[in-house]
Short mmCIF file of C-alpha atoms in Angstrom, two decimals:
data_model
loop_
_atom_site.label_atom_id
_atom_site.label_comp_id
_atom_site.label_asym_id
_atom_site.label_seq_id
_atom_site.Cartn_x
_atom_site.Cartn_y
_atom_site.Cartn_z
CA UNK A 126 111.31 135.66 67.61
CA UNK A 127 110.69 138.87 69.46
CA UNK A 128 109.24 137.11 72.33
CA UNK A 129 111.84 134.58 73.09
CA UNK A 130 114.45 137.54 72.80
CA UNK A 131 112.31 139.43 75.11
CA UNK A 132 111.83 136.06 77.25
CA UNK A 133 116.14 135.79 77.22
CA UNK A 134 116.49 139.21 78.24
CA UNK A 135 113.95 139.20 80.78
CA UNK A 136 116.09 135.97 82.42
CA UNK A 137 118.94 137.74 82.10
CA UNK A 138 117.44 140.39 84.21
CA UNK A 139 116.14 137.52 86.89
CA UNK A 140 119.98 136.30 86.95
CA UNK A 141 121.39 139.51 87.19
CA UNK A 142 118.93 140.29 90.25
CA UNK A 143 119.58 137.55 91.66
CA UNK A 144 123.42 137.44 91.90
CA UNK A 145 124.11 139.49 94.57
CA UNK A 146 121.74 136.75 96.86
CA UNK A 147 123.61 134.30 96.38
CA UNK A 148 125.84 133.31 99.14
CA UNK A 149 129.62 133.90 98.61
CA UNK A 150 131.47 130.76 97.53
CA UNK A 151 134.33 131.46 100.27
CA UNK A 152 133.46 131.18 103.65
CA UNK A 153 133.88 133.79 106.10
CA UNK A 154 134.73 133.01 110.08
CA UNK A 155 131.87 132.76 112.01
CA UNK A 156 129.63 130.49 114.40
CA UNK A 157 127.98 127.21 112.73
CA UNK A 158 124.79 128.21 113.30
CA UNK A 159 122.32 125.34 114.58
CA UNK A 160 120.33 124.42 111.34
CA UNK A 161 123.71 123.97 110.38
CA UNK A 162 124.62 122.07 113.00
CA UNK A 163 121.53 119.83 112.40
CA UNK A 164 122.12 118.95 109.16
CA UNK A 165 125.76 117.84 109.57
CA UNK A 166 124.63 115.46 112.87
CA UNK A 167 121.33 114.20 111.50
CA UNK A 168 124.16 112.62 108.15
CA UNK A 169 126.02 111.09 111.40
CA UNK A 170 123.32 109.82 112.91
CA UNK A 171 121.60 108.21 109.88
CA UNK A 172 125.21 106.60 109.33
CA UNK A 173 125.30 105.48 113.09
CA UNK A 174 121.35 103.87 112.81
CA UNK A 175 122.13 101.97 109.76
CA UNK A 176 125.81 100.69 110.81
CA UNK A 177 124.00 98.96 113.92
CA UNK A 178 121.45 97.42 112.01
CA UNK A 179 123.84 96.01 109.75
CA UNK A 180 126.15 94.85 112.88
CA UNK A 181 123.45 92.82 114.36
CA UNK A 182 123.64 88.83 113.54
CA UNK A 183 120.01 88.05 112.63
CA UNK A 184 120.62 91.17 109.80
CA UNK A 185 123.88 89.49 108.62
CA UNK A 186 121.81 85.98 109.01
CA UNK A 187 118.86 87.58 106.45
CA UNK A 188 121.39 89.03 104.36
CA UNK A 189 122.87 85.67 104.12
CA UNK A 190 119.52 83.93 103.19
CA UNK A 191 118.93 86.32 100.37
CA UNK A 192 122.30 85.29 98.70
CA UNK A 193 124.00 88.20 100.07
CA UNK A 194 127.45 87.94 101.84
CA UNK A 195 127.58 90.51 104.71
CA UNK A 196 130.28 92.39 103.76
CA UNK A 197 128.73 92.58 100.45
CA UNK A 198 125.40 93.68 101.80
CA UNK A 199 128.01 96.14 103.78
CA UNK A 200 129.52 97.89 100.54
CA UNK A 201 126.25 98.62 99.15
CA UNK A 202 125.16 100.07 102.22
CA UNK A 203 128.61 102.19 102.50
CA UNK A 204 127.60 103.46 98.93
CA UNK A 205 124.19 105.08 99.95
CA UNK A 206 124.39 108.73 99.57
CA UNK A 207 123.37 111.20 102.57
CA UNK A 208 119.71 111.26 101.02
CA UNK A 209 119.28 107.13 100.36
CA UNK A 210 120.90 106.72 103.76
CA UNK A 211 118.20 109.23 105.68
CA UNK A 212 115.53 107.14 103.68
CA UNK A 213 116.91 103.42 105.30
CA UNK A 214 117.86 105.22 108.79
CA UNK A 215 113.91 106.31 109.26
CA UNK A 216 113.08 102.47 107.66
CA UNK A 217 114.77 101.36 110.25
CA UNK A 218 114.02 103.54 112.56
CA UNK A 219 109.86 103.06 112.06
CA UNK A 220 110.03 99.45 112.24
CA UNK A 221 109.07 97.50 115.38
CA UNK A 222 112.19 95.90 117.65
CA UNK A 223 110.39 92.30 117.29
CA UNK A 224 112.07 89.76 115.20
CA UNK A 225 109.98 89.63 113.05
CA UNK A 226 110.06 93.21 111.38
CA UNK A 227 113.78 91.78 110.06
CA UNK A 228 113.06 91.05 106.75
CA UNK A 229 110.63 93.65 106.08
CA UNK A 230 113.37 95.65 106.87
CA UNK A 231 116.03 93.89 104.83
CA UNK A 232 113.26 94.01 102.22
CA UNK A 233 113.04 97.88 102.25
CA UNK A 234 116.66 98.12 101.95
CA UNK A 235 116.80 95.93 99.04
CA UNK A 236 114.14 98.45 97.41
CA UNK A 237 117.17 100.95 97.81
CA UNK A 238 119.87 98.05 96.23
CA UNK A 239 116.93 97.76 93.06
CA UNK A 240 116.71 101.66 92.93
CA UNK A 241 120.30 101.52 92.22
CA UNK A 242 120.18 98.18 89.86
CA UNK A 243 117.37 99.90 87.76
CA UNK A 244 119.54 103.30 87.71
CA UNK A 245 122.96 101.61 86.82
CA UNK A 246 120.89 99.69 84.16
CA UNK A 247 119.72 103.39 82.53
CA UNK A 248 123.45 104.61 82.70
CA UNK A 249 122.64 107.67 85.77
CA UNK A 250 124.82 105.69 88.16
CA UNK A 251 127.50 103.21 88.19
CA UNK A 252 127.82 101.23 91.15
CA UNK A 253 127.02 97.74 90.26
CA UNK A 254 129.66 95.97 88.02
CA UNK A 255 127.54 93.09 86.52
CA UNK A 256 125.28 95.75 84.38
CA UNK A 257 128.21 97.12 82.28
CA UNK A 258 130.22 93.60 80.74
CA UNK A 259 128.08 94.01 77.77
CA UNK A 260 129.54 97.17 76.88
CA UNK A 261 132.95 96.51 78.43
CA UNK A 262 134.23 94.93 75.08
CA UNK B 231 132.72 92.57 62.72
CA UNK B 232 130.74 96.38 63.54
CA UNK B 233 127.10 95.04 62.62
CA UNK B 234 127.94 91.77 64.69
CA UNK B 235 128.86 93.89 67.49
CA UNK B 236 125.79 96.42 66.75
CA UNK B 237 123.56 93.32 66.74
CA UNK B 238 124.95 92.25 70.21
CA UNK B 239 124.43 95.57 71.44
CA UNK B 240 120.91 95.72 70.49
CA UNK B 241 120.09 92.39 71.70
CA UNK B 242 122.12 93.16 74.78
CA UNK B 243 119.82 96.48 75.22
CA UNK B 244 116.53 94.38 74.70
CA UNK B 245 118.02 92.44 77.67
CA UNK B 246 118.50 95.18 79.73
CA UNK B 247 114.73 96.62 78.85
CA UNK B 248 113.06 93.28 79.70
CA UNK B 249 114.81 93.60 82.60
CA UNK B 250 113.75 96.66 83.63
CA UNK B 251 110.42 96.12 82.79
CA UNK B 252 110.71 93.16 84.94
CA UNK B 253 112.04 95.43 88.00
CA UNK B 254 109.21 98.29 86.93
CA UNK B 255 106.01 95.13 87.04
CA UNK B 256 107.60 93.92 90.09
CA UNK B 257 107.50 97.59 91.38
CA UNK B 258 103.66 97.86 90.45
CA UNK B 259 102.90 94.09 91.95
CA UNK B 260 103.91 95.77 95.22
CA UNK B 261 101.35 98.22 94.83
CA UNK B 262 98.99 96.76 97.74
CA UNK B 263 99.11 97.44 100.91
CA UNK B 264 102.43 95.98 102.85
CA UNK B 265 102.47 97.88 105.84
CA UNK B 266 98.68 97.11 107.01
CA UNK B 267 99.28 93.21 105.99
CA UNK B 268 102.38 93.03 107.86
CA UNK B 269 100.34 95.04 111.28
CA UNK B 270 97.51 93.41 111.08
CA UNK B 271 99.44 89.79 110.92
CA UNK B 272 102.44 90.92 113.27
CA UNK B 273 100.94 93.71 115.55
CA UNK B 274 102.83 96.86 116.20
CA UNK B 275 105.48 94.61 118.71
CA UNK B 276 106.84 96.32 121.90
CA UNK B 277 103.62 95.52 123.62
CA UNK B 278 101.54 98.19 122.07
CA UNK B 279 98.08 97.09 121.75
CA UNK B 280 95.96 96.19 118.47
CA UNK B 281 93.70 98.80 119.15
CA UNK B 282 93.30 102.67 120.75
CA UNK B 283 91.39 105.26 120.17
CA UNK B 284 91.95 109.05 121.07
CA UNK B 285 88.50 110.24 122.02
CA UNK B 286 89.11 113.57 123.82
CA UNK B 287 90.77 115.02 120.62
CA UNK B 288 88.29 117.76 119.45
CA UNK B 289 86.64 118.23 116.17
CA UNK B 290 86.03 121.31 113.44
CA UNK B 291 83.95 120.32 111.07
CA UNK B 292 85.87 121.92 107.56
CA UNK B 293 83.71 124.59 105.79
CA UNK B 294 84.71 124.97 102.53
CA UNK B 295 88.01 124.49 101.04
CA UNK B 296 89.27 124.66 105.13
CA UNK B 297 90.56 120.88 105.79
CA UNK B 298 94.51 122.22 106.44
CA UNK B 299 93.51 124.92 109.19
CA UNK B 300 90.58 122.42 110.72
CA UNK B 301 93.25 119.77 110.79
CA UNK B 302 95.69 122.18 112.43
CA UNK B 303 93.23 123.62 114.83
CA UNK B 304 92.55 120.10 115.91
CA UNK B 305 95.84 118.93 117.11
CA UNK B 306 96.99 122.36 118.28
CA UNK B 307 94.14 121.79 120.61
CA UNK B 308 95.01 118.79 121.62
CA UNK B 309 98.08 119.66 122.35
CA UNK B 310 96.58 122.74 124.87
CA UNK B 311 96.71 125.64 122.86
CA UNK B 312 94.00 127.93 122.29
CA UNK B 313 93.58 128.25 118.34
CA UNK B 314 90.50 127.78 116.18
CA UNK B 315 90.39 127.04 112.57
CA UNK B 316 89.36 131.04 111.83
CA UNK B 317 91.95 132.05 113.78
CA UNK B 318 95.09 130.31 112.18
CA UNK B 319 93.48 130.19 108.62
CA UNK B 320 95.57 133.25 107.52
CA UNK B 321 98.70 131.81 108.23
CA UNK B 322 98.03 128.72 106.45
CA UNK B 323 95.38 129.17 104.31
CA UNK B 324 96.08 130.03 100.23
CA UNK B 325 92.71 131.41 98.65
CA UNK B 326 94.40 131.01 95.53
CA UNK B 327 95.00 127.45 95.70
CA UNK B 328 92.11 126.88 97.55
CA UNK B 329 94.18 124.80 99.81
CA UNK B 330 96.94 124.93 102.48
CA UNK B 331 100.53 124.46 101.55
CA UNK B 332 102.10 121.48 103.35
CA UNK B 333 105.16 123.55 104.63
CA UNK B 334 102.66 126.32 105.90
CA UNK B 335 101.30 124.08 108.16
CA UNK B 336 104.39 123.24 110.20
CA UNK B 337 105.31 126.81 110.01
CA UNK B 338 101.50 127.90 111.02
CA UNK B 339 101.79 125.39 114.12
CA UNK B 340 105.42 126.83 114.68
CA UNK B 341 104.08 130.38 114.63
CA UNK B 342 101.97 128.68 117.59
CA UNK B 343 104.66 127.78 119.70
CA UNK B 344 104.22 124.18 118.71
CA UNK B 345 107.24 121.52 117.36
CA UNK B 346 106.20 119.57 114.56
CA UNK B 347 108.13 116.38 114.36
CA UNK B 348 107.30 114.11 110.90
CA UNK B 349 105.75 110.93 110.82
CA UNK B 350 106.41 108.96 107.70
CA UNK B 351 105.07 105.72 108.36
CA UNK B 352 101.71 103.73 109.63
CA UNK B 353 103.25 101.82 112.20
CA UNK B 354 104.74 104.63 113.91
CA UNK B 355 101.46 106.68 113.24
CA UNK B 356 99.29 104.32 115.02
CA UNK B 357 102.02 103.96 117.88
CA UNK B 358 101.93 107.64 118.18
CA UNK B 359 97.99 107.42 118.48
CA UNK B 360 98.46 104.93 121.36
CA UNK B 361 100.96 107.10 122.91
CA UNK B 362 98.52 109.61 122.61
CA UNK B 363 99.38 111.74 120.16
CA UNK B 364 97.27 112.71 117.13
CA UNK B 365 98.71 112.60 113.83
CA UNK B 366 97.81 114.76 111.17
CA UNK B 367 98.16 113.31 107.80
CA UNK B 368 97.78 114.53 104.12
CA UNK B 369 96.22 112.51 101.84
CA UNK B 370 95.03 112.00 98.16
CA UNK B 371 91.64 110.74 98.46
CA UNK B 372 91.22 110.11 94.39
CA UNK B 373 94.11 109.50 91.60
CA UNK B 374 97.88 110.48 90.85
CA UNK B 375 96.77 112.40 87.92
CA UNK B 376 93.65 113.78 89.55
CA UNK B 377 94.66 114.46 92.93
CA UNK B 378 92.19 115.51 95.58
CA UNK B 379 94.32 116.84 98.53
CA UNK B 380 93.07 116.20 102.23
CA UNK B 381 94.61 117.05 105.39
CA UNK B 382 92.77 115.01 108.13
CA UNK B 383 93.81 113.79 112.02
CA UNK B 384 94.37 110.26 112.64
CA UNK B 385 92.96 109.39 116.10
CA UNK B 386 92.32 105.91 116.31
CA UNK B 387 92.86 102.17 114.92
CA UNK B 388 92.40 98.32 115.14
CA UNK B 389 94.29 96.13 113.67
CA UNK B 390 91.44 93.34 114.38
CA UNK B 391 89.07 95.32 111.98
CA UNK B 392 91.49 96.35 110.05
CA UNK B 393 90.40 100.16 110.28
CA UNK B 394 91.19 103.28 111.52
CA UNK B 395 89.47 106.81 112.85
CA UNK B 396 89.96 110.15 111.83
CA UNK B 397 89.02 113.21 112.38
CA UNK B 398 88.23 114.26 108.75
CA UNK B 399 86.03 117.50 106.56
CA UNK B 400 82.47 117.06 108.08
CA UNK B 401 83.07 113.90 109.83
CA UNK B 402 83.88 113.63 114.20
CA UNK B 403 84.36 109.86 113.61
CA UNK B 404 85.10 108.59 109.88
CA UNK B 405 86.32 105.01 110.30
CA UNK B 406 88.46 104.09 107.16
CA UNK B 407 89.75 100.86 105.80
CA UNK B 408 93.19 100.69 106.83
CA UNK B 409 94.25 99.49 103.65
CA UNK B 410 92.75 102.40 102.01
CA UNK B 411 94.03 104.69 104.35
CA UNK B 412 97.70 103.38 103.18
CA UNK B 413 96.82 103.64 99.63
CA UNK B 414 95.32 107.35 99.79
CA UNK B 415 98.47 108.33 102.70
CA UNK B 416 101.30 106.64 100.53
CA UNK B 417 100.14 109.25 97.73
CA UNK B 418 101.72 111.84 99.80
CA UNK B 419 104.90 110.13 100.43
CA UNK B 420 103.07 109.27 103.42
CA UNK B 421 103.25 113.34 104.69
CA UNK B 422 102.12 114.33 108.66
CA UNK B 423 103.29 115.01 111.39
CA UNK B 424 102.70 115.25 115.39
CA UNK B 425 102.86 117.93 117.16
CA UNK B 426 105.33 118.09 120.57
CA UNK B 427 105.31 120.48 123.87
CA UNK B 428 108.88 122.23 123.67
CA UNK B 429 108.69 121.51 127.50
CA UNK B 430 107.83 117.79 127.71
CA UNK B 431 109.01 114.71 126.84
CA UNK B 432 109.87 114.38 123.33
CA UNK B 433 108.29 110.94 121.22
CA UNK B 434 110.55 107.66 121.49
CA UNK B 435 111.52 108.16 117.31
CA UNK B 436 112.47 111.93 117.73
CA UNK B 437 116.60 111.69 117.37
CA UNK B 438 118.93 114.41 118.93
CA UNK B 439 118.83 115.95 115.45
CA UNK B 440 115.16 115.88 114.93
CA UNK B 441 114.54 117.97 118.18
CA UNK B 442 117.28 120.32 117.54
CA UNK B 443 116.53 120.93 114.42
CA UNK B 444 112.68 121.48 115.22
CA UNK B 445 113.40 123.81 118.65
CA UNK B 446 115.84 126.04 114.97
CA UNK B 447 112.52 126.07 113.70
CA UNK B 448 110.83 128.11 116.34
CA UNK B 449 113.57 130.63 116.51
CA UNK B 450 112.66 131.43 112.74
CA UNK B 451 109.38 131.66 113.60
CA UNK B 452 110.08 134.61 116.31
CA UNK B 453 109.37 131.76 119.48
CA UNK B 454 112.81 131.97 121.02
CA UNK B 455 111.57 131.30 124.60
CA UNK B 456 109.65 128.09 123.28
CA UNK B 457 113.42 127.09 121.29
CA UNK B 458 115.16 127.53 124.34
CA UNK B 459 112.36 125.95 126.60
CA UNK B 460 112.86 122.88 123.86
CA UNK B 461 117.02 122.82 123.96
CA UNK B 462 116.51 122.75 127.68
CA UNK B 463 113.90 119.49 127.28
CA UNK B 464 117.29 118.26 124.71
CA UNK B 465 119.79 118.61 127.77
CA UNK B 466 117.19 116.60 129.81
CA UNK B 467 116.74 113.95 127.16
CA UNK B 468 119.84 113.67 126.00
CA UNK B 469 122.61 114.47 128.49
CA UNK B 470 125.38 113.04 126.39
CA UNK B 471 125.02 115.36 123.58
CA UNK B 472 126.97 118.11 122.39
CA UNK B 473 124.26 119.35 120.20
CA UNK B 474 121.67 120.96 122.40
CA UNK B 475 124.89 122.98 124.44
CA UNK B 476 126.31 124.32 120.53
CA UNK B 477 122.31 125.46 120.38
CA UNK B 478 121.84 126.98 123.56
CA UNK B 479 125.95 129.03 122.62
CA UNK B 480 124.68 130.05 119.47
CA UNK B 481 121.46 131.90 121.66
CA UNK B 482 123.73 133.14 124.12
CA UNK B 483 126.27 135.10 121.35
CA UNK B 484 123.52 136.30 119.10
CA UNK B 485 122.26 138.29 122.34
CA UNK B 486 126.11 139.04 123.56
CA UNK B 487 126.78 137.31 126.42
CA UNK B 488 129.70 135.57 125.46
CA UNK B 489 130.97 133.98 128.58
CA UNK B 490 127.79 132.28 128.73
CA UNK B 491 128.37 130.94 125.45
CA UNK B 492 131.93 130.07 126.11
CA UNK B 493 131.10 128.05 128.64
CA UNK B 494 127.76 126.34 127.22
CA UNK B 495 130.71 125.51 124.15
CA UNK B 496 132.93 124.28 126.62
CA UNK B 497 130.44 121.70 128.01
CA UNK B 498 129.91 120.96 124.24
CA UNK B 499 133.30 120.02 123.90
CA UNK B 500 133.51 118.04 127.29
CA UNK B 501 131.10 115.29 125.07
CA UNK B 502 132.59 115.96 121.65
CA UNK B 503 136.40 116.84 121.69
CA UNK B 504 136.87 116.29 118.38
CA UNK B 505 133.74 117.53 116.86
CA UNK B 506 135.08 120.39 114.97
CA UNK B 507 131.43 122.99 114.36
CA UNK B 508 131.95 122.71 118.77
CA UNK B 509 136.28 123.40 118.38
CA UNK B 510 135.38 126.12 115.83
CA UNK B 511 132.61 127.56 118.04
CA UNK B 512 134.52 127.60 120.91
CA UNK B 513 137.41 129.18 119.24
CA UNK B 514 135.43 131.91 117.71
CA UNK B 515 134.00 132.69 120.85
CA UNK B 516 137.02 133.06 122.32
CA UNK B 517 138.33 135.16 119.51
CA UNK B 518 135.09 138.29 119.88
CA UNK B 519 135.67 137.66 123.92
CA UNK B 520 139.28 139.31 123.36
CA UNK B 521 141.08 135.96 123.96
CA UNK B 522 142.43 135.57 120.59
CA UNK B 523 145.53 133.39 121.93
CA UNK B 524 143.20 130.66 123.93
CA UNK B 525 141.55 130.68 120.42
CA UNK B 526 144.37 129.79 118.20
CA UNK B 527 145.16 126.45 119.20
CA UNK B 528 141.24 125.09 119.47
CA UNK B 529 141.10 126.35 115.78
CA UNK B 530 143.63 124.91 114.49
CA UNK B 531 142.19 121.59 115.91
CA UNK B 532 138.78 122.40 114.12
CA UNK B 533 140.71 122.78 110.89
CA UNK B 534 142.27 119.17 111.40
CA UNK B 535 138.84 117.90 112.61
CA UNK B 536 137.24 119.48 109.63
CA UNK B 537 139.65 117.84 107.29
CA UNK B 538 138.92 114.47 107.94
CA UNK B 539 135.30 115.11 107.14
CA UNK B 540 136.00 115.67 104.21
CA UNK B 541 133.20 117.90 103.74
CA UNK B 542 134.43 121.43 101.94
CA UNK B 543 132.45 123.38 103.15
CA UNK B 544 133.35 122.76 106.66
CA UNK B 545 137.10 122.69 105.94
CA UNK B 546 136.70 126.11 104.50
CA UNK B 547 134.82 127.40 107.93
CA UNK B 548 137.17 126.14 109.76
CA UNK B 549 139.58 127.73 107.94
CA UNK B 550 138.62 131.30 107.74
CA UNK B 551 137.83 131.00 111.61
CA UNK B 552 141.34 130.16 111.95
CA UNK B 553 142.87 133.17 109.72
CA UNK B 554 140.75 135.82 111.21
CA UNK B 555 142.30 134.69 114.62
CA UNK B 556 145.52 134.76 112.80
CA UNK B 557 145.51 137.80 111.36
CA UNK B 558 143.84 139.43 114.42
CA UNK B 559 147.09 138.07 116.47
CA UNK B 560 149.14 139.55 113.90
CA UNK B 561 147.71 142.57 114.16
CA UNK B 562 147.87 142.80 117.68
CA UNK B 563 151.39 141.99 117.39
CA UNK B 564 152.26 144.79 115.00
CA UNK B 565 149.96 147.40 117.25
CA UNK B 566 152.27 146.66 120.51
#
């Protein structure tokens, strides 16, 4: 008993200490510094990489092969967050120009769709419909 | 009419489990080696040939627990500057661990003047190689739950033979299956990096971001003539972007030369009007220069610009920017 008292008031300590380091919740006029900068264009750019992929005809032409409709395959790829969407940018980004390297491509994008089948399945997100009729009753 | 449901629902969650477990054994049947099959049986494309080999890179055999600063040593050579495995091993070597921290090798090559620009994939590793450019990797040469850390330099490969070279511990020349080497990489979330001259060129995959973000790097790491040596290289690159000129202001008003940053900000916004970190920038700029009413309008424009990011935090930059110039005019006003 004593030590996890001693444990809570040895965290409470840490917390305390720590307060004052933490950043201010309201922001204060100033210059966007350039890490900042980074970070805000590297989310455009990842956006940018993956929109042209998905524009180009022998994408849409996989996509259809695999069942998908385009603007299907389209939504899931608008639903990406910032951190899915860096990790299909540099896919796409690391793969050869040849035709070929299409649907390896298309195939390492549908790891991301899975990712988010197996996670709707388990209940941490909700983006695929299909996964929740059992339960809608 | 509750245990018929509770039946369904337990029949409907064995459904979802096989399922899963479907998903999870097709997860583990892909547990081979995809990128080297897909190489060796399509080649690397863009006319890059099936095999090179970096022979000039030089060699420190490790001593020791010493793979990370070898490794380092190795490709800060390469890339022509003087440091030797003793000589960097403080920066990047942890007695305690016995080992060298991933992150203090980018900073220890940073702390060298050096960029360090992440390679996260075999393809572009062996195109690197062929463009001549080393690539140190980390790797787990034994098991998930007994990991054996290695930092080593890839320097060569053939897709014909299915191998590659590195630069590895006590070895000048170890030639590795490349399906190994995939399999003992992809247990680092297939970590390395190369190394780039702030001055030259940068690599075909580096984006705007990448470079920018990198040249940051060096300021932290007390190398602001190699950062600004590196957003020149961006302006070079990239002429279209606003990024590198929003770099090159924010150098400019830490030292106090704001013209110069007003007008590196106002180049910014000749390629990104409506880019509101350049609008706010610019407008803050304007506000320490003592032009407080050029400022007001170009902030309110940030504020809109911010807005339909819809990112908070940058609406609420944009919006304290704006009242400081606000109140500042106000104040001004009340003074005369």
């Amino acid at each position: 008993m004593k030590t996890y008292r001693l444990k809570a008031i040895a965290l409470t300590c840490a917390v305390s200490a720590a307060a004052p380091a933490v950043a201010p919740l309201s922001a204060q006029a100033a210059m966007v510094g350039t890490e900042k900068l980074v970070t805000q264009s590297r989310v455009d750019e990842n956006r940018a990489t993956i929109d042209a992929f998905m524009a180009r005809e022998d994408v849409r032409e996989e996509f259809r092969r695999l069942g998908v409709a385009p603007e299907e395959a389209d939504a899931r790829v608008a639903a990406l967050t910032d951190a899915e969407a860096e990790r299909m940018a540099s896919t796409i980004r690391s793969a050869p120009s040849g035709q070929g390297a299409v649907g390896a491509i298309v195939g390492a994008g549908l790891i991301v769709f899975l990712v988010l089948l197996i996670t709707d399945i388990l209940g941490f997100t909700d983006v695929f419909n299909f996964t929740k009729n059992q339960n809608a009753s | 009419m509750r245990s018929v449901h509770g039946l369904r629902r337990i029949l409907s969650g064995a459904r979802r489990l096989s399922l899963t477990a479907c998903l999870l054994a097709a997860a583990a049947c892909t547990a081979t080696t995809p990128a080297t099959d897909a190489l060796r049986r399509d080649g690397l494309g863009d006319g890059t040939p099936r095999r090179a080999e970096l022979t000039e890179v030089p060699f420190h055999a490790q001593t020791d627990y010493h793979c990370g600063p070898a490794a380092l040593a190795t490709v800060l050579q390469d890339a022509g500057i003087a440091a030797t495995p003793d000589g960097i091993a403080d920066a990047v070597f942890t007695p305690g661990r016995k080992g060298s921290l991933q992150t203090d090798m980018q900073t220890g090559a940073r702390r060298q003047g050096a960029m360090t620009l992440p390679v996260h994939s075999i393809a572009e590793a062996l195109r690197q190689v062929d463009q001549g450019r080393p690539v140190l990797v980390l790797q787990n040469l034994a098991l998930e739950m007994a990991p054996q850390w290695h930092y080593a330099v890839l320097v060569g490969y053939d897709l014909d033979d299915g191998t590659v070279v590195l630069r590895s511990g006590q070895d000048k020349r170890r030639i590795t299956d490349m399906g190994t080497f995939e399999h003992t990489w992809r247990r680092s979330g297939f970590w390395g990096f190369v190394l780039a001259d702030p001055s030259a060129p940068p690599p075909a995959f580096a984006t705007v971001s990448d470079w920018i973000g990198e040249a940051a790097g060096l300021e932290r790491a007390s190398r602001p003539e190699r950062a600004e040596a590196a957003y020149r290289t961006a302006l070079k690159t990239w002429p279209d972007a606003w990024q590198p000129w929003v770099a090159f202001a924010n150098l400019r008003f830490q030292e106090g030369n704001l013209d110069s940053a007003e007008a590196n900000l106002r180049e910014a916004r000749n390629r990104a009007p409506d880019n509101w970190i350049v609008l706010n920038n610019l407008a803050y700029t304007l506000l320490k220069n003592g032009k407080p009413r050029a400022a007001l309008p170009i902030a309110e424009k940030a504020v809109a610009m911010a807005d339909a990011t819809q990112a908070e935090h940058a609406v609420a930059d944009a919006r304290a920017t704006l009242q400081e110039i606000k109140d500042t005019l106000t104040d001004t006003s009340t003074a005369s």
